[in-house]
């Protein structure tokens, strides 16, 4: 009964040659060691920076690798952002945020509606009283006209 072999794919570090475990899912492969706070990537970049102003092909290669490293960093940042936002947890978080905002807006609208109703009820009562007073005044005026005749 042998232990199952690891199914994690590895690639050699572009700087020191140590095996670098790769992600199982999609995405660019890791080119440098991931467990030393980017020391291999920095050392490789520093080496290329020293050679970047070299004349001819070595300088061009160093500048090209510098651009590749910058693009790798950008791709990694974008990949992490997309995984954070488009993962089930990220989508659930966004849904919860939108639902909370909607609930807040609904509560504010209901409060506004209730305040408008509270303001409208006395105004309607005042208008009804004013109509009744106007009818009474009209009736009094009609009575006064008939008595005057």
Tab-separated table of C-alpha atoms in Angstrom:
chain	number	residue	atom	x	y	z
A	1	UNK	CA	0.000	0.000	0.000
A	2	UNK	CA	2.022	2.875	-1.300
A	3	UNK	CA	1.125	6.483	-0.579
A	4	UNK	CA	-0.498	8.207	-3.511
A	5	UNK	CA	1.913	10.415	-5.423
A	6	UNK	CA	1.305	14.139	-5.333
A	7	UNK	CA	-0.703	15.329	-8.330
A	8	UNK	CA	0.610	18.879	-7.984
A	9	UNK	CA	2.566	19.878	-11.068
A	10	UNK	CA	5.881	21.619	-10.501
A	11	UNK	CA	8.154	23.696	-12.702
A	12	UNK	CA	11.699	24.830	-11.986
A	13	UNK	CA	12.222	28.350	-10.652
A	14	UNK	CA	13.537	30.638	-13.404
A	15	UNK	CA	16.212	31.937	-11.010
A	16	UNK	CA	17.367	29.167	-8.663
A	17	UNK	CA	15.940	26.057	-10.361
A	18	UNK	CA	14.057	24.804	-7.276
A	19	UNK	CA	10.713	23.086	-8.012
A	20	UNK	CA	7.804	25.546	-7.889
A	21	UNK	CA	4.318	24.048	-7.279
A	22	UNK	CA	1.802	25.217	-9.856
A	23	UNK	CA	-1.920	25.914	-9.573
A	24	UNK	CA	-4.234	23.174	-10.726
A	25	UNK	CA	-6.688	25.646	-12.254
A	26	UNK	CA	-6.285	28.071	-15.081
A	27	UNK	CA	-3.837	30.920	-15.005
A	28	UNK	CA	-0.249	31.643	-15.828
A	29	UNK	CA	2.318	29.294	-14.321
A	30	UNK	CA	4.511	30.567	-11.514
A	31	UNK	CA	8.037	31.237	-12.776
A	32	UNK	CA	9.741	31.911	-9.441
A	33	UNK	CA	9.728	30.439	-5.935
A	34	UNK	CA	6.599	31.498	-4.042
A	35	UNK	CA	7.774	30.816	-0.489
A	36	UNK	CA	10.599	33.340	-0.102
A	37	UNK	CA	8.703	36.673	-0.310
A	38	UNK	CA	9.665	37.179	-3.954
A	39	UNK	CA	13.442	36.955	-3.367
A	40	UNK	CA	14.065	34.845	-6.495
A	41	UNK	CA	11.995	37.176	-8.649
A	42	UNK	CA	13.810	40.232	-7.246
A	43	UNK	CA	17.232	38.614	-7.719
A	44	UNK	CA	16.404	37.678	-11.309
A	45	UNK	CA	15.089	41.168	-12.016
A	46	UNK	CA	18.178	42.774	-10.447
A	47	UNK	CA	20.418	40.589	-12.596
A	48	UNK	CA	18.527	41.638	-15.715
A	49	UNK	CA	18.665	45.286	-14.626
A	50	UNK	CA	22.463	45.035	-14.462
A	51	UNK	CA	22.514	43.607	-17.994
A	52	UNK	CA	19.785	45.807	-19.425
A	53	UNK	CA	22.119	48.541	-20.633
A	54	UNK	CA	24.476	46.033	-22.198
A	55	UNK	CA	24.889	46.552	-25.927
A	56	UNK	CA	23.413	44.173	-28.435
A	57	UNK	CA	21.352	41.087	-27.854
A	58	UNK	CA	22.018	40.613	-24.096
A	59	UNK	CA	20.622	44.089	-23.365
A	60	UNK	CA	17.571	43.471	-25.538
A	61	UNK	CA	16.909	40.140	-23.834
A	62	UNK	CA	17.219	41.748	-20.389
A	63	UNK	CA	14.774	44.526	-21.323
A	64	UNK	CA	12.344	41.956	-22.744
A	65	UNK	CA	12.465	39.886	-19.548
A	66	UNK	CA	11.855	43.048	-17.528
A	67	UNK	CA	8.692	43.715	-19.554
A	68	UNK	CA	7.616	40.077	-19.137
A	69	UNK	CA	8.018	40.355	-15.347
A	70	UNK	CA	5.916	43.514	-15.236
A	71	UNK	CA	3.221	41.838	-17.326
A	72	UNK	CA	3.337	38.766	-15.049
A	73	UNK	CA	2.756	40.952	-12.014
A	74	UNK	CA	-0.169	42.695	-13.694
A	75	UNK	CA	-1.687	39.372	-14.774
A	76	UNK	CA	-1.335	37.986	-11.249
A	77	UNK	CA	-3.034	41.040	-9.751
A	78	UNK	CA	-5.879	40.863	-12.263
A	79	UNK	CA	-6.290	37.115	-11.764
A	80	UNK	CA	-6.517	37.502	-8.005
A	81	UNK	CA	-9.030	40.333	-8.398
A	82	UNK	CA	-11.178	38.314	-10.781
A	83	UNK	CA	-11.072	35.252	-8.543
A	84	UNK	CA	-12.060	37.392	-5.557
A	85	UNK	CA	-14.953	39.052	-7.385
A	86	UNK	CA	-16.194	36.171	-9.530
A	87	UNK	CA	-15.826	33.349	-7.033
A	88	UNK	CA	-19.025	32.093	-5.368
A	89	UNK	CA	-17.987	33.817	-2.150
A	90	UNK	CA	-17.295	37.082	-3.997
A	91	UNK	CA	-20.629	36.952	-5.813
A	92	UNK	CA	-22.459	36.179	-2.549
A	93	UNK	CA	-20.724	39.136	-0.903
A	94	UNK	CA	-21.771	41.440	-3.744
A	95	UNK	CA	-25.354	40.142	-3.596
A	96	UNK	CA	-25.484	40.695	0.161
A	97	UNK	CA	-24.178	44.230	-0.298
A	98	UNK	CA	-26.757	45.038	-2.995
A	99	UNK	CA	-29.559	43.525	-0.912
A	100	UNK	CA	-28.511	45.569	2.116
A	101	UNK	CA	-28.462	48.752	0.032
A	102	UNK	CA	-31.894	47.929	-1.415
A	103	UNK	CA	-33.308	47.235	2.060
A	104	UNK	CA	-31.935	50.572	3.285
A	105	UNK	CA	-33.489	52.420	0.347
A	106	UNK	CA	-36.828	50.636	0.841
A	107	UNK	CA	-36.851	51.534	4.542
A	108	UNK	CA	-36.090	55.178	3.700
A	109	UNK	CA	-38.870	55.246	1.077
A	110	UNK	CA	-41.361	53.718	3.516
A	111	UNK	CA	-40.412	56.268	6.169
A	112	UNK	CA	-40.871	59.064	3.629
A	113	UNK	CA	-44.257	57.624	2.640
A	114	UNK	CA	-45.388	57.419	6.269
A	115	UNK	CA	-44.275	60.999	6.924
A	116	UNK	CA	-46.134	62.168	3.800
A	117	UNK	CA	-49.276	60.362	4.986
A	118	UNK	CA	-48.930	61.900	8.436
A	119	UNK	CA	-48.621	65.346	6.829
A	120	UNK	CA	-51.485	64.696	4.375
A	121	UNK	CA	-54.089	63.590	6.954
A	122	UNK	CA	-54.266	66.945	8.820
A	123	UNK	CA	-54.167	68.801	5.496
A	124	UNK	CA	-57.123	66.738	4.230
A	125	UNK	CA	-59.018	67.406	7.462
A	126	UNK	CA	-58.278	71.158	7.167
A	127	UNK	CA	-59.475	71.115	3.540
A	128	UNK	CA	-62.712	69.326	4.538
A	129	UNK	CA	-63.303	71.900	7.303
A	130	UNK	CA	-62.632	74.743	4.866
A	131	UNK	CA	-65.125	73.258	2.361
A	132	UNK	CA	-67.728	72.897	5.108
A	133	UNK	CA	-67.129	76.488	6.229
A	134	UNK	CA	-67.388	77.654	2.610
A	135	UNK	CA	-70.709	75.793	2.200
A	136	UNK	CA	-71.986	77.261	5.446
A	137	UNK	CA	-70.897	80.760	4.403
A	138	UNK	CA	-72.578	80.302	1.012
A	139	UNK	CA	-75.758	79.091	2.690
A	140	UNK	CA	-75.670	82.098	5.067
A	141	UNK	CA	-75.156	84.430	2.108
A	142	UNK	CA	-78.113	82.853	0.261
A	143	UNK	CA	-80.287	83.229	3.388
A	144	UNK	CA	-79.221	86.853	3.757
A	145	UNK	CA	-80.069	87.550	0.089
A	146	UNK	CA	-83.512	85.969	0.456
A	147	UNK	CA	-84.253	87.972	3.616
A	148	UNK	CA	-83.134	91.141	1.923
A	149	UNK	CA	-85.597	90.609	-0.902
